[in-house]
Amino acid sequence: MAHSDPQILAGRRILLGVSGGIAAYKTVELARLRVSVGCDVRVVMTPGATQFIGPLTLQAVTGWPVSTDTFDPQQEAAMGHIALARWADLIVIAPASANCIAGLHAGQADTLLHTVCLASTTPLALAPAMNSQMWQHPATQANIQALQQRGVQCWGPAEGVQACGDTGPGRLQEPTELYQHIVAYFTRGSLAGCHLLLTAGPTREPLDAVRYIGNRSSGKMGYAIAKAAAAQGARVTLVSGPTALACPPDITRHQVQTAQQMYDQVMAQVSEADIFVACAAVADYRPETCAEHKIKKGTVPRSLTMVPNPDILAAVAGLPEPPYCLGFAAETDQVLTQAETKRKAKKISLLAANRVSATAGFDADENALTLLSDQGRIHLPQQSKQRLAQQLIHHLAEQYHAYLTIQNS
Ligand code: PMT
């Protein structure tokens, strides 16, 4: 059995959809292959699929209850359709019947599987299996082409003798071939299949209707990291403070102003994240009150009462099941000592320390970083933030996969 790179699949979360077709029996072998290399596999079956194989079989192979019913109160309490949609790194439907494909194209939500797909932004791959006339029918071809244009991957079908006796295209690809597609999917880049959540830019803490306390972060470092991570195959969600920068392609951006808004947005996204990168320069304190109108000259208070903001990175790292965390530390003096203290205090796996100077760090086009982890220190010399981000992502991916291997061993 070809397990070409089991390490790349360790810890991946794959949602296996099964629709109604005789080839559903092969899905058991596919589920078994994936579980054997450390994938976390959950299964959703359409009612039609349960006519061909029993949910108990797939439950026994994956170790998880199989979901079949949108309105099952027990399933909804444990991992409902929205949670399932958010949980997966990849959804694979094998076999994907003609009816299943038509429903996906139309955006139907009449089965749990269709509802999950409709509620999900997770990449979707279909392994079609059906009678060859059904596969070649213009309706099916139009449906599959439209789905492919939306970015859905199509693996197969294979050609050969079918269960009904016909010969032609329509057979489900063998489980080992489907397995190889999955390995290929996750090896497109060092972060392929990972969801990376990132903060970038400054925060603004309002004093009145027009004034705020802010800092000189431009967002350039964080946006360069977002681009470099996407180029390595990661799905990137960027929570950005106010910057003049355009959102890079293929990246989902949520724009915020204050530290509290950044915290709220990160907390809303973090359950889906494999990696969290805190590059934003977040205000540690905010004025206790914000005047509704512009404070008039002469009435501006001589002193301000400040209250602490939530520490986003510490809150994420302190979650019961945190993502792998990369923090930053911007320092003017005793850079490495201060940074190591922050790393330990916030319990961060990896911390990137940068010295604040006239030519690097805040608002500059260049930066230099020293990466601190339990494995030691790596210095990345001063260079453009784009090149630096690529090197940072290379080291981050290495350390993340090493961490996953330990977690799964
Ligand atoms: O945006 P640029 O102009 O390109 O500049 C990039 C940068 C210098 C801002 C960036 O490289 C950087 O160092 N970002 C972190 C800046 C910082 O203020 O760090 P800190 O030492 O205050 O915070 C330590 C870590 O905790 C950071 O990861 C920070 O994002 C995080 N933090 C801090 C406070 C808070 N309330 N919540 C947080 O998440």
PDB file of C-alpha atoms in Angstrom, residues 64-289:
ATOM      1  CA  TRP A  64     -16.332   8.613  15.195  1.00  0.00           C
ATOM      2  CA  PRO A  65     -20.123   8.534  14.963  1.00  0.00           C
ATOM      3  CA  VAL A  66     -21.310   8.913  11.387  1.00  0.00           C
ATOM      4  CA  SER A  67     -23.645  11.832  10.651  1.00  0.00           C
ATOM      5  CA  THR A  68     -26.643  11.147   8.431  1.00  0.00           C
ATOM      6  CA  ASP A  69     -29.497  13.373   9.546  1.00  0.00           C
ATOM      7  CA  THR A  70     -29.696  17.195   9.473  1.00  0.00           C
ATOM      8  CA  PHE A  71     -32.281  17.160  12.223  1.00  0.00           C
ATOM      9  CA  ASP A  72     -30.731  14.559  14.535  1.00  0.00           C
ATOM     10  CA  PRO A  73     -30.869  16.339  17.943  1.00  0.00           C
ATOM     11  CA  GLN A  74     -27.889  14.360  19.281  1.00  0.00           C
ATOM     12  CA  GLN A  75     -25.682  15.187  16.294  1.00  0.00           C
ATOM     13  CA  GLU A  76     -26.650  18.838  16.374  1.00  0.00           C
ATOM     14  CA  ALA A  77     -25.751  19.033  20.064  1.00  0.00           C
ATOM     15  CA  ALA A  78     -22.338  17.405  19.523  1.00  0.00           C
ATOM     16  CA  MET A  79     -21.044  18.508  16.118  1.00  0.00           C
ATOM     17  CA  GLY A  80     -23.783  20.180  14.132  1.00  0.00           C
ATOM     18  CA  HIS A  81     -23.674  20.874  10.433  1.00  0.00           C
ATOM     19  CA  ILE A  82     -22.068  24.309  10.838  1.00  0.00           C
ATOM     20  CA  ALA A  83     -19.386  22.937  13.164  1.00  0.00           C
ATOM     21  CA  LEU A  84     -18.690  20.092  10.717  1.00  0.00           C
ATOM     22  CA  ALA A  85     -18.466  22.595   7.852  1.00  0.00           C
ATOM     23  CA  ARG A  86     -15.877  24.631   9.769  1.00  0.00           C
ATOM     24  CA  TRP A  87     -13.955  21.692  11.179  1.00  0.00           C
ATOM     25  CA  ALA A  88     -12.634  20.114   7.971  1.00  0.00           C
ATOM     26  CA  ASP A  89      -9.380  20.933   6.134  1.00  0.00           C
ATOM     27  CA  LEU A  90     -10.734  19.114   3.074  1.00  0.00           C
ATOM     28  CA  ILE A  91     -14.094  17.617   2.131  1.00  0.00           C
ATOM     29  CA  VAL A  92     -13.994  14.575  -0.165  1.00  0.00           C
ATOM     30  CA  ILE A  93     -17.211  13.058  -1.470  1.00  0.00           C
ATOM     31  CA  ALA A  94     -16.678   9.463  -2.592  1.00  0.00           C
ATOM     32  CA  PRO A  95     -18.716   8.244  -4.303  1.00  0.00           C
ATOM     33  CA  ALA A  96     -20.356  11.399  -5.637  1.00  0.00           C
ATOM     34  CA  SER A  97     -23.533  10.275  -7.407  1.00  0.00           C
ATOM     35  CA  ALA A  98     -25.208  12.171 -10.273  1.00  0.00           C
ATOM     36  CA  ASN A  99     -27.913  13.317  -7.884  1.00  0.00           C
ATOM     37  CA  CYS A 100     -25.373  14.461  -5.292  1.00  0.00           C
ATOM     38  CA  ILE A 101     -23.445  16.455  -7.930  1.00  0.00           C
ATOM     39  CA  ALA A 102     -26.662  18.059  -9.245  1.00  0.00           C
ATOM     40  CA  GLY A 103     -27.627  19.084  -5.715  1.00  0.00           C
ATOM     41  CA  LEU A 104     -24.205  20.606  -5.057  1.00  0.00           C
ATOM     42  CA  HIS A 105     -24.405  22.578  -8.297  1.00  0.00           C
ATOM     43  CA  ALA A 106     -27.868  23.876  -7.453  1.00  0.00           C
ATOM     44  CA  GLY A 107     -26.880  24.775  -3.878  1.00  0.00           C
ATOM     45  CA  GLN A 108     -29.495  22.472  -2.397  1.00  0.00           C
ATOM     46  CA  ALA A 109     -29.586  21.768   1.335  1.00  0.00           C
ATOM     47  CA  ASP A 110     -31.896  18.776   1.369  1.00  0.00           C
ATOM     48  CA  THR A 111     -29.397  16.316   2.891  1.00  0.00           C
ATOM     49  CA  LEU A 112     -26.924  16.856   5.734  1.00  0.00           C
ATOM     50  CA  LEU A 113     -24.049  16.402   3.283  1.00  0.00           C
ATOM     51  CA  HIS A 114     -25.370  19.124   0.965  1.00  0.00           C
ATOM     52  CA  THR A 115     -26.073  21.418   3.913  1.00  0.00           C
ATOM     53  CA  VAL A 116     -22.513  20.986   5.216  1.00  0.00           C
ATOM     54  CA  CYS A 117     -21.038  21.733   1.768  1.00  0.00           C
ATOM     55  CA  LEU A 118     -23.235  24.802   1.369  1.00  0.00           C
ATOM     56  CA  ALA A 119     -22.216  26.096   4.807  1.00  0.00           C
ATOM     57  CA  SER A 120     -18.501  25.543   4.187  1.00  0.00           C
ATOM     58  CA  THR A 121     -15.642  27.447   2.590  1.00  0.00           C
ATOM     59  CA  THR A 122     -13.427  24.362   2.904  1.00  0.00           C
ATOM     60  CA  PRO A 123     -11.995  23.003  -0.370  1.00  0.00           C
ATOM     61  CA  LEU A 124     -14.173  20.257  -1.859  1.00  0.00           C
ATOM     62  CA  ALA A 125     -13.150  17.264  -4.003  1.00  0.00           C
ATOM     63  CA  LEU A 126     -15.571  14.913  -5.734  1.00  0.00           C
ATOM     64  CA  ALA A 127     -14.929  11.321  -6.779  1.00  0.00           C
ATOM     65  CA  PRO A 128     -17.832  10.680  -9.156  1.00  0.00           C
ATOM     66  CA  ALA A 129     -19.263   7.184  -9.583  1.00  0.00           C
ATOM     67  CA  MET A 130     -22.345   6.341 -11.630  1.00  0.00           C
ATOM     68  CA  ASN A 131     -23.570   4.565 -14.735  1.00  0.00           C
ATOM     69  CA  SER A 132     -21.511   5.730 -17.748  1.00  0.00           C
ATOM     70  CA  GLN A 133     -24.594   7.083 -19.598  1.00  0.00           C
ATOM     71  CA  MET A 134     -25.493   9.132 -16.538  1.00  0.00           C
ATOM     72  CA  TRP A 135     -21.915  10.453 -16.347  1.00  0.00           C
ATOM     73  CA  GLN A 136     -21.879  11.394 -20.029  1.00  0.00           C
ATOM     74  CA  HIS A 137     -25.326  13.000 -19.951  1.00  0.00           C
ATOM     75  CA  PRO A 138     -25.102  16.725 -20.821  1.00  0.00           C
ATOM     76  CA  ALA A 139     -26.858  17.600 -17.540  1.00  0.00           C
ATOM     77  CA  THR A 140     -24.213  15.831 -15.429  1.00  0.00           C
ATOM     78  CA  GLN A 141     -21.383  17.229 -17.552  1.00  0.00           C
ATOM     79  CA  ALA A 142     -22.776  20.772 -17.215  1.00  0.00           C
ATOM     80  CA  ASN A 143     -23.100  20.328 -13.439  1.00  0.00           C
ATOM     81  CA  ILE A 144     -19.566  19.009 -13.001  1.00  0.00           C
ATOM     82  CA  GLN A 145     -18.051  21.710 -15.225  1.00  0.00           C
ATOM     83  CA  ALA A 146     -19.853  24.454 -13.306  1.00  0.00           C
ATOM     84  CA  LEU A 147     -18.592  23.014 -10.011  1.00  0.00           C
ATOM     85  CA  GLN A 148     -15.031  22.808 -11.359  1.00  0.00           C
ATOM     86  CA  GLN A 149     -15.253  26.470 -12.386  1.00  0.00           C
ATOM     87  CA  ARG A 150     -16.113  27.218  -8.748  1.00  0.00           C
ATOM     88  CA  GLY A 151     -12.866  25.512  -7.698  1.00  0.00           C
ATOM     89  CA  VAL A 152     -14.261  22.071  -6.834  1.00  0.00           C
ATOM     90  CA  GLN A 153     -11.783  19.307  -7.692  1.00  0.00           C
ATOM     91  CA  CYS A 154     -12.937  16.260  -9.633  1.00  0.00           C
ATOM     92  CA  TRP A 155     -11.012  12.995  -9.153  1.00  0.00           C
ATOM     93  CA  GLY A 156     -12.085  10.528 -11.815  1.00  0.00           C
ATOM     94  CA  PRO A 157     -14.217   8.733 -12.704  1.00  0.00           C
ATOM     95  CA  ALA A 158     -12.258   5.709 -13.907  1.00  0.00           C
ATOM     96  CA  GLU A 159     -13.245   3.674 -16.957  1.00  0.00           C
ATOM     97  CA  GLY A 160     -14.092  -0.020 -17.011  1.00  0.00           C
ATOM     98  CA  VAL A 161     -16.814  -2.561 -16.467  1.00  0.00           C
ATOM     99  CA  GLN A 162     -19.510  -1.240 -14.176  1.00  0.00           C
ATOM    100  CA  ALA A 163     -21.736  -2.943 -11.616  1.00  0.00           C
ATOM    101  CA  CYS A 164     -24.662  -2.657 -14.058  1.00  0.00           C
ATOM    102  CA  GLY A 165     -22.674  -4.466 -16.784  1.00  0.00           C
ATOM    103  CA  ASP A 166     -22.062  -1.376 -18.948  1.00  0.00           C
ATOM    104  CA  THR A 167     -18.514  -0.452 -19.878  1.00  0.00           C
ATOM    105  CA  GLY A 168     -17.202   3.119 -19.954  1.00  0.00           C
ATOM    106  CA  PRO A 169     -16.401   6.056 -17.697  1.00  0.00           C
ATOM    107  CA  GLY A 170     -18.200   6.103 -14.361  1.00  0.00           C
ATOM    108  CA  ARG A 171     -16.325   3.791 -11.995  1.00  0.00           C
ATOM    109  CA  LEU A 172     -15.137   5.184  -8.673  1.00  0.00           C
ATOM    110  CA  GLN A 173     -11.359   5.533  -8.677  1.00  0.00           C
ATOM    111  CA  GLU A 174      -9.665   2.912  -6.530  1.00  0.00           C
ATOM    112  CA  PRO A 175      -9.163   3.911  -2.857  1.00  0.00           C
ATOM    113  CA  THR A 176      -5.364   3.943  -3.326  1.00  0.00           C
ATOM    114  CA  GLU A 177      -5.730   6.414  -6.256  1.00  0.00           C
ATOM    115  CA  LEU A 178      -8.048   8.638  -4.222  1.00  0.00           C
ATOM    116  CA  TYR A 179      -5.604   8.453  -1.344  1.00  0.00           C
ATOM    117  CA  GLN A 180      -2.819   9.668  -3.669  1.00  0.00           C
ATOM    118  CA  HIS A 181      -4.995  12.633  -4.731  1.00  0.00           C
ATOM    119  CA  ILE A 182      -5.357  13.538  -1.064  1.00  0.00           C
ATOM    120  CA  VAL A 183      -1.603  13.297  -0.459  1.00  0.00           C
ATOM    121  CA  ALA A 184      -1.009  15.442  -3.576  1.00  0.00           C
ATOM    122  CA  TYR A 185      -3.567  17.971  -2.366  1.00  0.00           C
ATOM    123  CA  PHE A 186      -1.793  18.397   0.968  1.00  0.00           C
ATOM    124  CA  THR A 187       1.718  18.533  -0.527  1.00  0.00           C
ATOM    125  CA  ARG A 188       1.191  21.482  -2.867  1.00  0.00           C
ATOM    126  CA  GLY A 189       3.138  23.702  -0.499  1.00  0.00           C
ATOM    127  CA  SER A 190       4.687  23.513   2.944  1.00  0.00           C
ATOM    128  CA  LEU A 191       1.432  24.826   4.473  1.00  0.00           C
ATOM    129  CA  ALA A 192      -0.996  23.209   2.028  1.00  0.00           C
ATOM    130  CA  GLY A 193      -4.238  22.295   3.717  1.00  0.00           C
ATOM    131  CA  CYS A 194      -3.498  24.433   6.807  1.00  0.00           C
ATOM    132  CA  HIS A 195      -5.716  27.265   7.945  1.00  0.00           C
ATOM    133  CA  LEU A 196      -3.581  30.160   9.141  1.00  0.00           C
ATOM    134  CA  LEU A 197      -5.200  32.971  11.153  1.00  0.00           C
ATOM    135  CA  LEU A 198      -3.170  36.160  11.329  1.00  0.00           C
ATOM    136  CA  THR A 199      -3.387  39.598  12.944  1.00  0.00           C
ATOM    137  CA  ALA A 200      -1.643  42.539  11.271  1.00  0.00           C
ATOM    138  CA  GLY A 201      -1.362  46.304  11.469  1.00  0.00           C
ATOM    139  CA  PRO A 202      -2.066  48.674  14.348  1.00  0.00           C
ATOM    140  CA  THR A 203      -5.112  49.151  16.527  1.00  0.00           C
ATOM    141  CA  ARG A 204      -6.751  52.519  17.222  1.00  0.00           C
ATOM    142  CA  GLU A 205      -8.210  53.249  20.646  1.00  0.00           C
ATOM    143  CA  PRO A 206     -10.664  56.159  20.378  1.00  0.00           C
ATOM    144  CA  LEU A 207     -10.541  59.162  22.703  1.00  0.00           C
ATOM    145  CA  ASP A 208     -13.431  61.011  21.114  1.00  0.00           C
ATOM    146  CA  ALA A 209     -15.242  61.175  17.770  1.00  0.00           C
ATOM    147  CA  VAL A 210     -12.030  62.063  15.859  1.00  0.00           C
ATOM    148  CA  ARG A 211      -9.004  61.325  18.052  1.00  0.00           C
ATOM    149  CA  TYR A 212      -7.414  58.006  18.894  1.00  0.00           C
ATOM    150  CA  ILE A 213      -4.323  56.452  20.452  1.00  0.00           C
ATOM    151  CA  GLY A 214      -2.495  54.357  17.872  1.00  0.00           C
ATOM    152  CA  ASN A 215       0.976  53.292  16.746  1.00  0.00           C
ATOM    153  CA  ARG A 216       3.157  53.347  13.638  1.00  0.00           C
ATOM    154  CA  SER A 217       2.516  49.782  12.430  1.00  0.00           C
ATOM    155  CA  SER A 218       1.831  49.876   8.680  1.00  0.00           C
ATOM    156  CA  GLY A 219       0.684  46.256   8.352  1.00  0.00           C
ATOM    157  CA  LYS A 220       3.455  45.570   5.772  1.00  0.00           C
ATOM    158  CA  MET A 221       5.065  42.740   7.773  1.00  0.00           C
ATOM    159  CA  GLY A 222       1.751  40.993   8.489  1.00  0.00           C
ATOM    160  CA  TYR A 223       0.448  41.321   4.932  1.00  0.00           C
ATOM    161  CA  ALA A 224       3.748  39.941   3.564  1.00  0.00           C
ATOM    162  CA  ILE A 225       3.369  36.935   5.893  1.00  0.00           C
ATOM    163  CA  ALA A 226      -0.231  36.442   4.727  1.00  0.00           C
ATOM    164  CA  LYS A 227       0.932  36.385   1.083  1.00  0.00           C
ATOM    165  CA  ALA A 228       3.864  34.047   1.784  1.00  0.00           C
ATOM    166  CA  ALA A 229       1.612  31.623   3.687  1.00  0.00           C
ATOM    167  CA  ALA A 230      -0.984  31.604   0.879  1.00  0.00           C
ATOM    168  CA  ALA A 231       1.814  30.946  -1.638  1.00  0.00           C
ATOM    169  CA  GLN A 232       2.686  27.826   0.410  1.00  0.00           C
ATOM    170  CA  GLY A 233      -0.877  26.563   0.106  1.00  0.00           C
ATOM    171  CA  ALA A 234      -2.355  27.810   3.407  1.00  0.00           C
ATOM    172  CA  ARG A 235      -5.907  29.086   3.641  1.00  0.00           C
ATOM    173  CA  VAL A 236      -5.318  32.491   5.204  1.00  0.00           C
ATOM    174  CA  THR A 237      -7.685  34.573   7.321  1.00  0.00           C
ATOM    175  CA  LEU A 238      -6.334  38.028   8.057  1.00  0.00           C
ATOM    176  CA  VAL A 239      -7.681  40.155  10.900  1.00  0.00           C
ATOM    177  CA  SER A 240      -6.310  43.573  10.089  1.00  0.00           C
ATOM    178  CA  GLY A 241      -6.165  46.861  11.905  1.00  0.00           C
ATOM    179  CA  PRO A 242      -6.463  50.029   9.803  1.00  0.00           C
ATOM    180  CA  THR A 243      -3.838  50.124   7.015  1.00  0.00           C
ATOM    181  CA  ALA A 244      -3.523  51.593   3.532  1.00  0.00           C
ATOM    182  CA  LEU A 245      -2.761  48.141   2.094  1.00  0.00           C
ATOM    183  CA  ALA A 246      -5.000  46.248  -0.337  1.00  0.00           C
ATOM    184  CA  CYS A 247      -6.116  42.763   0.620  1.00  0.00           C
ATOM    185  CA  PRO A 248      -3.835  40.234  -1.138  1.00  0.00           C
ATOM    186  CA  PRO A 249      -5.618  37.802  -3.488  1.00  0.00           C
ATOM    187  CA  ASP A 250      -6.963  34.504  -2.097  1.00  0.00           C
ATOM    188  CA  ILE A 251      -7.016  35.855   1.450  1.00  0.00           C
ATOM    189  CA  THR A 252     -10.090  36.485   3.599  1.00  0.00           C
ATOM    190  CA  ARG A 253      -9.723  39.811   5.406  1.00  0.00           C
ATOM    191  CA  HIS A 254     -11.693  41.131   8.381  1.00  0.00           C
ATOM    192  CA  GLN A 255     -11.016  44.789   9.081  1.00  0.00           C
ATOM    193  CA  VAL A 256     -11.137  46.106  12.642  1.00  0.00           C
ATOM    194  CA  GLN A 257     -10.163  49.284  14.462  1.00  0.00           C
ATOM    195  CA  THR A 258      -9.722  48.557  18.166  1.00  0.00           C
ATOM    196  CA  ALA A 259      -7.943  45.855  20.174  1.00  0.00           C
ATOM    197  CA  GLN A 260     -11.285  44.669  21.539  1.00  0.00           C
ATOM    198  CA  GLN A 261     -12.675  44.291  17.978  1.00  0.00           C
ATOM    199  CA  MET A 262      -9.506  42.435  16.943  1.00  0.00           C
ATOM    200  CA  TYR A 263      -9.874  40.131  19.949  1.00  0.00           C
ATOM    201  CA  ASP A 264     -13.565  39.467  19.156  1.00  0.00           C
ATOM    202  CA  GLN A 265     -12.829  38.700  15.491  1.00  0.00           C
ATOM    203  CA  VAL A 266      -9.893  36.405  16.316  1.00  0.00           C
ATOM    204  CA  MET A 267     -11.963  34.532  18.895  1.00  0.00           C
ATOM    205  CA  ALA A 268     -14.757  34.084  16.341  1.00  0.00           C
ATOM    206  CA  GLN A 269     -12.301  32.513  13.842  1.00  0.00           C
ATOM    207  CA  VAL A 270      -9.802  30.652  16.007  1.00  0.00           C
ATOM    208  CA  SER A 271     -11.620  27.328  16.360  1.00  0.00           C
ATOM    209  CA  GLU A 272     -10.992  26.761  12.619  1.00  0.00           C
ATOM    210  CA  ALA A 273      -7.294  27.685  12.722  1.00  0.00           C
ATOM    211  CA  ASP A 274      -4.310  25.329  12.687  1.00  0.00           C
ATOM    212  CA  ILE A 275      -1.803  28.159  13.108  1.00  0.00           C
ATOM    213  CA  PHE A 276      -2.189  31.582  14.710  1.00  0.00           C
ATOM    214  CA  VAL A 277       0.271  34.375  13.870  1.00  0.00           C
ATOM    215  CA  ALA A 278       0.058  37.537  16.009  1.00  0.00           C
ATOM    216  CA  CYS A 279       1.891  40.202  14.008  1.00  0.00           C
ATOM    217  CA  ALA A 280      -0.373  43.125  14.920  1.00  0.00           C
ATOM    218  CA  ALA A 281       0.860  45.912  17.159  1.00  0.00           C
ATOM    219  CA  VAL A 282      -2.041  45.813  19.585  1.00  0.00           C
ATOM    220  CA  ALA A 283      -2.596  48.617  22.094  1.00  0.00           C
ATOM    221  CA  ASP A 284      -2.147  47.191  25.573  1.00  0.00           C
ATOM    222  CA  TYR A 285      -4.401  49.893  27.061  1.00  0.00           C
ATOM    223  CA  ARG A 286      -7.323  52.048  25.924  1.00  0.00           C
ATOM    224  CA  PRO A 287      -8.858  55.211  27.356  1.00  0.00           C
ATOM    225  CA  GLU A 288     -11.470  54.270  29.931  1.00  0.00           C
ATOM    226  CA  THR A 289     -14.047  56.483  28.232  1.00  0.00           C
TER     227      THR A 289
END
